């Protein structure tokens, strides 16, 4: 993937988040404070509008991360911002990111999210979408799949991971205050993470 493809990912994800902002906010209203869709819509929109030209993919990701940190409220701004900046750092100065490089970037994003949020799998957070996505990506890569197929595997695993949060009881974040009453609702951060990876799968075959 070149810089234009990463920029296309951010723009496309901004569209997906915008189209789904109502659902994300309803999910957050059920077990949180009801602002996730609105917050993330504002953050990705800002990121899409401030994409730099003429820089390598790593710088595109870092710029998007900075925009999201500065414009997304709640806990998700720093988490998504960290994910994108760590991914950008992992990619370094490469002009074109191959399947192995993108896998390393996704792994770095997950590590950053877990360091910041201190969440493990099963806590009912975005980690429950991102961790299986990274694992699925790495498994596809080890099987010899190309970048687009690895990303598709990651996006499918993220969607399933988000679905699986419905039955979990939250152990992190605002939803954890609800205890057993958090069961029966999809985690909004896992839902949006699945959306972001779907966005990546949509553009991954195009450059
Ligand atoms: Mg919220």
Coordinates of N, CA and C and ligand atoms in Angstrom, one line a residue:
X1 N 0.9 -1.2 0.0 CA 0.0 0.0 0.0 C 0.9 1.2 0.0
X2 N 0.6 2.2 -0.9 CA 1.4 3.4 -0.9 C 0.6 4.5 -0.1
X3 N 1.2 5.7 -0.1 CA 0.6 6.8 0.7 C -0.8 7.1 0.3
X4 N -1.0 7.1 -1.0 CA -2.4 7.4 -1.5 C -3.4 6.4 -1.0
X5 N -3.0 5.1 -0.9 CA -3.9 4.1 -0.4 C -4.2 4.3 1.0
X6 N -3.2 4.7 1.8 CA -3.5 4.9 3.2 C -4.4 6.1 3.4
X7 N -4.2 7.1 2.6 CA -5.0 8.3 2.6 C -6.5 7.9 2.2
X8 N -6.6 7.1 1.2 CA -7.9 6.6 0.8 C -8.6 5.8 1.9
X9 N -7.8 5.1 2.7 CA -8.4 4.4 3.8 C -9.0 5.3 4.9
X10 N -8.2 6.4 5.2 CA -8.7 7.3 6.2 C -10.0 8.0 5.7
X11 N -10.0 8.4 4.4 CA -11.1 9.1 3.9 C -12.3 8.2 3.8
X12 N -12.1 6.9 3.4 CA -13.2 6.0 3.3 C -13.7 5.6 4.7
X13 N -12.8 5.5 5.7 CA -13.3 5.2 7.0 C -14.1 6.3 7.6
X14 N -13.7 7.6 7.3 CA -14.4 8.7 7.7 C -15.9 8.6 7.2
X15 N -16.0 8.2 5.9 CA -17.4 8.0 5.4 C -18.1 6.9 6.1
X16 N -17.5 5.8 6.3 CA -18.1 4.7 7.0 C -18.6 5.1 8.4
X17 N -17.7 5.8 9.1 CA -18.0 6.2 10.5 C -19.1 7.2 10.5
X18 N -19.1 8.1 9.6 CA -20.2 9.1 9.5 C -21.5 8.4 9.2
X19 N -21.5 7.4 8.3 CA -22.8 6.7 7.9 C -23.3 5.9 9.1
X20 N -22.4 5.4 10.0 CA -22.7 4.6 11.1 C -22.7 5.3 12.4
X21 N -22.5 6.6 12.4 CA -22.4 7.3 13.7 C -23.6 7.1 14.6
X22 N -24.8 7.1 14.0 CA -26.0 6.9 14.8 C -26.0 5.6 15.6
X23 N -25.6 4.5 14.9 CA -25.5 3.2 15.5 C -24.5 3.2 16.6
X24 N -23.3 3.7 16.3 CA -22.2 3.7 17.4 C -22.7 4.5 18.6
X25 N -23.4 5.6 18.4 CA -23.8 6.4 19.5 C -24.9 5.7 20.3
X26 N -25.8 4.9 19.6 CA -26.8 4.1 20.3 C -26.2 3.0 21.1
X27 N -25.1 2.4 20.6 CA -24.4 1.4 21.3 C -23.8 2.0 22.6
X28 N -23.2 3.2 22.4 CA -22.6 3.8 23.6 C -23.6 4.3 24.6
X29 N -24.8 4.7 24.1 CA -25.9 5.2 25.0 C -26.3 4.0 25.9
X30 N -26.3 2.8 25.3 CA -26.7 1.6 26.1 C -25.8 1.3 27.3
X31 N -24.5 1.4 27.1 CA -23.6 1.0 28.2 C -22.5 2.1 28.5
X32 N -22.6 3.3 27.9 CA -21.6 4.3 28.1 C -22.3 5.7 28.3
X33 N -21.7 6.7 27.6 CA -22.3 8.0 27.7 C -22.9 8.6 26.4
X34 N -23.0 7.7 25.4 CA -23.7 8.0 24.2 C -23.1 9.1 23.3
X35 N -21.7 9.1 23.3 CA -21.1 10.1 22.4 C -20.1 9.5 21.4
X36 N -20.0 8.1 21.4 CA -18.9 7.5 20.6 C -19.1 7.8 19.1
X37 N -20.3 7.7 18.5 CA -20.4 7.9 17.1 C -20.1 9.4 16.7
X38 N -20.6 10.3 17.5 CA -20.4 11.7 17.3 C -18.9 12.0 17.4
X39 N -18.3 11.5 18.5 CA -16.9 11.8 18.7 C -16.0 11.3 17.5
X40 N -16.2 10.1 17.2 CA -15.4 9.4 16.2 C -15.6 10.0 14.8
X41 N -16.9 10.4 14.5 CA -17.2 11.1 13.3 C -16.4 12.4 13.2
X42 N -16.4 13.1 14.2 CA -15.6 14.4 14.2 C -14.1 14.1 14.0
X43 N -13.6 13.1 14.7 CA -12.2 12.8 14.7 C -11.7 12.4 13.3
X44 N -12.5 11.4 12.7 CA -12.0 10.9 11.4 C -12.3 11.9 10.3
X45 N -13.3 12.7 10.5 CA -13.6 13.8 9.5 C -12.4 14.8 9.5
X46 N -12.0 15.1 10.7 CA -10.8 16.1 10.8 C -9.6 15.4 10.2
X47 N -9.4 14.1 10.5 CA -8.2 13.4 9.9 C -8.3 13.4 8.4
X48 N -9.5 13.2 7.8 CA -9.6 13.1 6.4 C -9.3 14.4 5.7
X49 N -9.7 15.5 6.5 CA -9.5 16.9 5.9 C -8.1 17.4 6.0
X50 N -7.3 16.8 6.9 CA -6.0 17.3 7.1 C -4.9 16.3 6.6
X51 N -5.2 15.4 5.7 CA -4.2 14.5 5.2 C -3.1 15.2 4.5
X52 N -1.9 14.9 4.8 CA -0.8 15.6 4.1 C -0.5 15.0 2.7
X53 N 0.0 15.8 1.8 CA 0.4 15.3 0.5 C 1.9 15.1 0.4
X54 N 2.3 14.2 -0.5 CA 3.7 14.1 -0.8 C 4.6 13.6 0.4
X55 N 4.0 12.8 1.3 CA 4.7 12.2 2.4 C 4.5 10.7 2.3
X56 N 5.4 9.9 2.9 CA 5.3 8.5 2.9 C 4.1 8.0 3.8
X57 N 3.7 6.7 3.6 CA 2.6 6.2 4.4 C 2.7 6.4 5.9
X58 N 3.9 6.2 6.4 CA 4.0 6.4 7.9 C 3.6 7.8 8.4
X59 N 3.9 8.8 7.6 CA 3.6 10.2 7.9 C 2.1 10.4 7.8
X60 N 1.5 9.8 6.8 CA 0.0 9.9 6.6 C -0.7 9.3 7.9
X61 N -0.2 8.2 8.4 CA -0.8 7.6 9.6 C -0.6 8.4 10.8
X62 N 0.6 9.0 10.9 CA 0.9 9.8 12.1 C 0.1 11.1 12.1
X63 N -0.1 11.7 10.9 CA -0.9 12.9 10.8 C -2.3 12.6 11.2
X64 N -2.9 11.5 10.7 CA -4.2 11.1 11.0 C -4.4 10.8 12.5
X65 N -3.4 10.2 13.1 CA -3.4 10.0 14.6 C -3.5 11.3 15.3
X66 N -2.7 12.2 14.9 CA -2.6 13.6 15.6 C -4.0 14.2 15.5
X67 N -4.6 14.2 14.3 CA -5.9 14.9 14.1 C -6.9 14.2 15.0
X68 N -6.9 12.9 15.1 CA -7.9 12.2 15.8 C -7.7 12.5 17.3
X69 N -6.5 12.5 17.8 CA -6.3 12.9 19.2 C -6.9 14.2 19.5
X70 N -6.6 15.2 18.6 CA -7.0 16.5 19.0 C -8.5 16.8 18.8
X71 N -9.2 16.0 18.0 CA -10.6 16.3 17.7 C -11.6 15.3 18.2
X72 N -11.1 14.1 18.7 CA -12.1 13.1 19.2 C -12.1 13.2 20.7
X73 N -13.3 13.4 21.2 CA -13.4 13.4 22.7 C -13.5 12.0 23.3
X74 N -13.6 12.0 24.6 CA -13.7 10.7 25.3 C -12.5 9.9 25.3
X75 N -12.6 8.6 25.7 CA -11.4 7.8 25.8 C -10.9 7.3 24.4
X76 N -11.8 7.4 23.4 CA -11.5 6.8 22.1 C -10.5 7.6 21.3
X77 N -10.4 8.9 21.6 CA -9.5 9.8 20.8 C -8.1 9.4 21.1
X78 N -7.6 9.3 22.3 CA -6.2 8.9 22.6 C -6.0 7.5 22.1
X79 N -7.0 6.6 22.2 CA -6.8 5.2 21.9 C -6.6 5.0 20.4
X80 N -7.5 5.6 19.6 CA -7.4 5.6 18.1 C -6.1 6.4 17.7
X81 N -5.9 7.5 18.3 CA -4.7 8.3 17.9 C -3.4 7.5 18.2
X82 N -3.3 6.8 19.3 CA -2.2 6.0 19.6 C -2.0 4.9 18.6
X83 N -3.1 4.2 18.3 CA -3.1 3.1 17.3 C -2.5 3.6 16.0
X84 N -3.0 4.7 15.5 CA -2.5 5.2 14.2 C -1.1 5.7 14.3
X85 N -0.7 6.4 15.3 CA 0.7 6.9 15.4 C 1.7 5.7 15.6
X86 N 1.3 4.7 16.4 CA 2.2 3.6 16.5 C 2.3 2.8 15.2
X87 N 1.2 2.7 14.5 CA 1.3 2.0 13.2 C 2.2 2.8 12.2
X88 N 2.0 4.2 12.3 CA 2.9 5.0 11.4 C 4.3 4.9 11.8
X89 N 4.6 4.8 13.0 CA 6.0 4.6 13.5 C 6.6 3.3 13.0
X90 N 5.7 2.3 13.1 CA 6.2 0.9 12.7 C 6.5 0.9 11.2
X91 N 5.7 1.6 10.4 CA 5.9 1.6 9.0 C 7.2 2.4 8.6
X92 N 7.6 3.4 9.4 CA 8.8 4.1 9.2 C 8.8 4.9 7.9
X93 N 9.8 5.0 7.2 CA 9.9 5.8 6.0 C 9.6 5.0 4.7
X94 N 9.1 3.8 4.8 CA 8.8 3.0 3.6 C 7.9 3.8 2.7
X95 N 8.2 3.7 1.4 CA 7.3 4.4 0.5 C 6.1 3.5 0.1
X96 N 6.3 2.2 0.2 CA 5.3 1.3 -0.1 C 5.3 0.2 1.0
X97 N 4.1 -0.1 1.6 CA 4.0 -1.1 2.7 C 3.5 -2.4 2.2
X98 N 4.2 -3.4 2.4 CA 3.8 -4.8 1.9 C 3.0 -5.5 3.0
X99 N 2.7 -6.7 2.8 CA 1.9 -7.5 3.7 C 2.5 -7.6 5.0
X100 N 3.8 -7.9 5.1 CA 4.5 -8.1 6.4 C 4.6 -6.8 7.1
X101 N 4.9 -5.7 6.4 CA 4.9 -4.4 7.0 C 3.6 -3.9 7.6
X102 N 2.5 -4.2 6.9 CA 1.2 -3.8 7.4 C 0.9 -4.7 8.6
X103 N 1.3 -5.9 8.6 CA 1.0 -6.8 9.8 C 1.8 -6.2 11.0
X104 N 3.0 -5.8 10.8 CA 3.8 -5.3 11.9 C 3.1 -4.0 12.4
X105 N 2.6 -3.2 11.5 CA 1.9 -1.9 11.9 C 0.7 -2.2 12.7
X106 N -0.1 -3.2 12.3 CA -1.3 -3.5 13.1 C -0.9 -4.1 14.4
X107 N 0.1 -4.9 14.5 CA 0.6 -5.4 15.8 C 1.0 -4.2 16.7
X108 N 1.7 -3.3 16.1 CA 2.2 -2.1 16.9 C 1.0 -1.3 17.4
X109 N 0.0 -1.2 16.6 CA -1.3 -0.4 17.0 C -1.9 -1.1 18.1
X110 N -2.0 -2.4 18.1 CA -2.6 -3.2 19.2 C -1.8 -3.0 20.5
X111 N -0.5 -3.1 20.3 CA 0.4 -3.0 21.5 C 0.1 -1.6 22.1
X112 N 0.1 -0.6 21.3 CA -0.1 0.8 21.8 C -1.5 1.0 22.5
X113 N -2.5 0.4 21.9 CA -3.8 0.5 22.6 C -3.8 -0.2 23.9
X114 N -3.2 -1.4 24.0 CA -3.2 -2.2 25.2 C -2.3 -1.5 26.3
X115 N -1.2 -0.9 25.9 CA -0.4 -0.1 26.9 C -1.2 1.0 27.5
X116 N -1.9 1.7 26.6 CA -2.6 2.9 27.1 C -3.9 2.6 27.8
X117 N -4.6 1.6 27.3 CA -5.9 1.3 27.9 C -5.9 0.2 29.0
X118 N -4.8 -0.5 29.0 CA -4.6 -1.6 30.0 C -5.7 -2.6 29.9
X119 N -6.3 -2.8 28.7 CA -7.4 -3.8 28.5 C -6.8 -5.1 27.9
X120 N -7.3 -6.2 28.4 CA -7.0 -7.5 27.8 C -8.2 -8.0 27.0
X121 N -8.0 -9.1 26.2 CA -9.1 -9.7 25.5 C -10.1 -10.2 26.6
X122 N -11.4 -10.0 26.3 CA -12.5 -10.4 27.2 C -13.0 -9.3 28.1
X123 N -12.3 -8.1 28.1 CA -12.7 -7.0 28.9 C -13.9 -6.2 28.3
X124 N -14.3 -6.5 27.1 CA -15.3 -5.8 26.4 C -14.9 -4.4 26.0
X125 N -13.8 -4.4 25.2 CA -13.3 -3.1 24.7 C -13.0 -3.3 23.2
X126 N -12.4 -2.2 22.6 CA -11.9 -2.3 21.2 C -10.9 -3.4 21.1
X127 N -10.2 -3.8 22.1 CA -9.2 -4.9 22.0 C -9.8 -6.2 21.6
X128 N -11.1 -6.4 21.9 CA -11.8 -7.6 21.5 C -12.1 -7.7 20.0
X129 N -12.0 -6.6 19.3 CA -12.0 -6.6 17.9 C -10.6 -6.6 17.3
X130 N -9.7 -5.7 17.9 CA -8.4 -5.5 17.3 C -7.5 -6.7 17.5
X131 N -7.5 -7.3 18.7 CA -6.6 -8.5 18.9 C -6.9 -9.7 18.0
X132 N -8.2 -10.1 17.8 CA -8.4 -11.2 16.9 C -8.1 -10.8 15.4
X133 N -8.3 -9.5 15.1 CA -8.0 -9.0 13.8 C -6.5 -9.2 13.5
X134 N -5.7 -8.8 14.5 CA -4.2 -8.9 14.3 C -3.8 -10.4 14.2
X135 N -4.4 -11.2 15.0 CA -4.1 -12.6 15.0 C -4.5 -13.2 13.7
X136 N -5.6 -12.9 13.2 CA -6.1 -13.4 11.9 C -5.2 -12.9 10.8
X137 N -4.8 -11.7 10.8 CA -3.9 -11.1 9.8 C -2.6 -11.9 9.8
X138 N -2.0 -12.1 11.0 CA -0.7 -12.8 11.1 C -0.8 -14.3 10.7
X139 N -2.0 -14.9 10.9 CA -2.2 -16.3 10.5 C -2.3 -16.4 9.0
X140 N -3.0 -15.4 8.4 CA -3.1 -15.4 6.9 C -1.8 -15.2 6.3
X141 N -1.0 -14.3 6.9 CA 0.3 -13.9 6.4 C 1.2 -15.2 6.5
X142 N 1.1 -15.9 7.6 CA 2.0 -17.1 7.7 C 1.6 -18.2 6.7
X143 N 0.3 -18.1 6.3 CA -0.2 -19.1 5.3 C 0.2 -18.7 3.9
X144 N 0.9 -17.5 3.7 CA 1.3 -17.1 2.4 C 0.4 -16.2 1.7
X145 N -0.7 -15.7 2.4 CA -1.6 -14.8 1.7 C -1.0 -13.5 1.4
X146 N -1.6 -12.8 0.4 CA -1.1 -11.5 0.1 C -1.8 -10.4 1.0
X147 N -1.4 -9.2 0.8 CA -1.9 -8.1 1.7 C -3.4 -8.0 1.7
X148 N -4.0 -8.0 0.6 CA -5.5 -7.8 0.5 C -6.2 -8.9 1.2
X149 N -5.8 -10.2 1.0 CA -6.4 -11.3 1.7 C -6.2 -11.3 3.2
X150 N -5.0 -10.9 3.6 CA -4.7 -10.7 5.1 C -5.6 -9.7 5.7
X151 N -5.8 -8.6 5.0 CA -6.6 -7.5 5.6 C -8.1 -8.0 5.6
X152 N -8.5 -8.7 4.6 CA -9.9 -9.3 4.6 C -10.1 -10.2 5.8
X153 N -9.1 -11.1 6.1 CA -9.2 -12.0 7.2 C -9.3 -11.2 8.5
X154 N -8.5 -10.1 8.6 CA -8.5 -9.2 9.8 C -9.8 -8.6 10.0
X155 N -10.4 -8.1 8.9 CA -11.7 -7.4 9.0 C -12.8 -8.3 9.4
X156 N -12.8 -9.5 8.9 CA -13.8 -10.5 9.2 C -13.6 -10.9 10.7
X157 N -12.4 -11.1 11.2 CA -12.1 -11.4 12.6 C -12.6 -10.3 13.5
X158 N -12.4 -9.0 13.1 CA -12.8 -7.9 13.9 C -14.3 -7.8 14.0
X159 N -15.0 -8.1 12.9 CA -16.4 -8.1 12.9 C -17.0 -9.2 13.9
X160 N -16.4 -10.4 13.8 CA -16.8 -11.4 14.7 C -16.4 -11.1 16.2
X161 N -15.2 -10.5 16.3 CA -14.8 -10.1 17.7 C -15.8 -9.1 18.3
X162 N -16.2 -8.1 17.5 CA -17.2 -7.1 18.0 C -18.5 -7.8 18.3
X163 N -19.0 -8.7 17.5 CA -20.2 -9.5 17.8 C -20.1 -10.2 19.1
X164 N -18.9 -10.8 19.4 CA -18.7 -11.6 20.6 C -18.7 -10.7 21.8
X165 N -18.5 -9.4 21.7 CA -18.6 -8.6 22.9 C -20.0 -8.5 23.5
X166 N -21.0 -8.8 22.7 CA -22.4 -8.7 23.2 C -22.5 -9.5 24.5
X167 N -22.0 -10.7 24.5 CA -22.2 -11.6 25.7 C -21.2 -11.3 26.8
X168 N -20.2 -10.4 26.6 CA -19.2 -10.1 27.6 C -19.7 -9.1 28.7
X169 N -19.2 -9.3 29.9 CA -19.4 -8.2 30.9 C -18.2 -7.3 30.9
X170 N -18.5 -6.0 30.9 CA -17.4 -5.0 30.8 C -16.5 -5.0 32.0
X171 N -15.2 -5.0 31.8 CA -14.3 -4.9 33.0 C -13.4 -3.7 32.9
X172 N -13.6 -2.9 31.8 CA -12.8 -1.6 31.6 C -13.8 -0.5 31.2
X173 N -13.4 0.7 31.5 CA -14.1 1.8 31.0 C -15.4 2.0 31.7
X174 N -16.2 3.0 31.2 CA -17.4 3.4 31.8 C -18.4 2.3 31.9
X175 N -18.4 1.4 30.9 CA -19.4 0.3 30.9 C -19.2 -0.6 32.1
X176 N -18.0 -0.7 32.6 CA -17.7 -1.6 33.7 C -18.5 -1.2 35.0
X177 N -18.9 0.0 35.1 CA -19.7 0.4 36.2 C -21.1 -0.2 36.2
X178 N -21.5 -0.7 35.1 CA -22.8 -1.4 35.0 C -22.8 -2.8 35.4
X179 N -21.6 -3.4 35.6 CA -21.5 -4.8 36.0 C -22.3 -5.7 35.0
X180 N -23.1 -6.6 35.6 CA -23.8 -7.6 34.7 C -24.7 -6.9 33.7
X181 N -25.2 -5.7 34.0 CA -26.1 -5.0 33.1 C -25.4 -4.6 31.8
X182 N -24.1 -4.7 31.7 CA -23.4 -4.4 30.4 C -23.5 -5.6 29.5
X183 N -23.9 -6.8 29.9 CA -24.1 -7.9 29.1 C -25.3 -7.7 28.2
X184 N -25.2 -8.1 26.9 CA -26.4 -8.0 26.0 C -26.2 -6.9 25.1
X185 N -25.1 -6.1 25.2 CA -24.9 -5.0 24.3 C -23.5 -5.1 23.7
X186 N -23.4 -4.8 22.4 CA -22.1 -4.8 21.7 C -21.3 -3.6 22.2
X187 N -20.0 -3.8 22.5 CA -19.1 -2.7 22.9 C -19.0 -1.7 21.7
X188 N -19.2 -0.4 21.9 CA -19.1 0.5 20.8 C -17.7 0.7 20.3
X189 N -16.7 0.6 21.1 CA -15.3 0.7 20.6 C -14.9 -0.5 19.8
X190 N -15.4 -1.7 20.1 CA -15.2 -2.9 19.3 C -15.9 -2.7 18.0
X191 N -17.1 -2.2 18.0 CA -17.9 -2.0 16.8 C -17.2 -1.0 15.8
X192 N -16.7 0.1 16.4 CA -16.0 1.1 15.5 C -14.7 0.5 15.0
X193 N -14.0 -0.3 15.8 CA -12.8 -0.9 15.4 C -13.0 -1.8 14.2
X194 N -14.1 -2.6 14.2 CA -14.5 -3.5 13.1 C -14.8 -2.6 11.9
X195 N -15.4 -1.5 12.1 CA -15.7 -0.6 10.9 C -14.4 0.0 10.3
X196 N -13.4 0.3 11.1 CA -12.1 0.9 10.6 C -11.4 -0.2 9.8
X197 N -11.5 -1.5 10.3 CA -10.8 -2.5 9.6 C -11.5 -2.9 8.3
X198 N -12.9 -2.8 8.3 CA -13.6 -3.0 7.1 C -13.2 -2.0 6.1
X199 N -13.0 -0.7 6.6 CA -12.6 0.3 5.7 C -11.2 0.0 5.0
X200 N -10.3 -0.6 5.8 CA -9.0 -1.0 5.3 C -9.2 -2.1 4.3
X201 N -10.0 -3.1 4.5 CA -10.2 -4.2 3.6 C -10.8 -3.6 2.3
X202 N -11.7 -2.6 2.4 CA -12.3 -2.1 1.2 C -11.3 -1.4 0.2
X203 N -10.2 -0.8 0.8 CA -9.3 -0.1 0.0 C -8.0 -0.9 -0.3
X204 N -7.8 -2.0 0.4 CA -6.5 -2.7 0.4 C -6.2 -3.3 -1.0
X205 N -7.2 -3.7 -1.7 CA -7.0 -4.3 -3.1 C -6.7 -3.2 -4.1
X206 N -6.7 -2.0 -3.8 CA -6.7 -0.9 -4.8 C -5.3 -0.2 -5.0
X207 N -4.3 -0.7 -4.4 CA -3.0 0.0 -4.5 C -2.2 -0.1 -3.3
Ligands
LIG1 MG1 -18.6 7.5 25.2

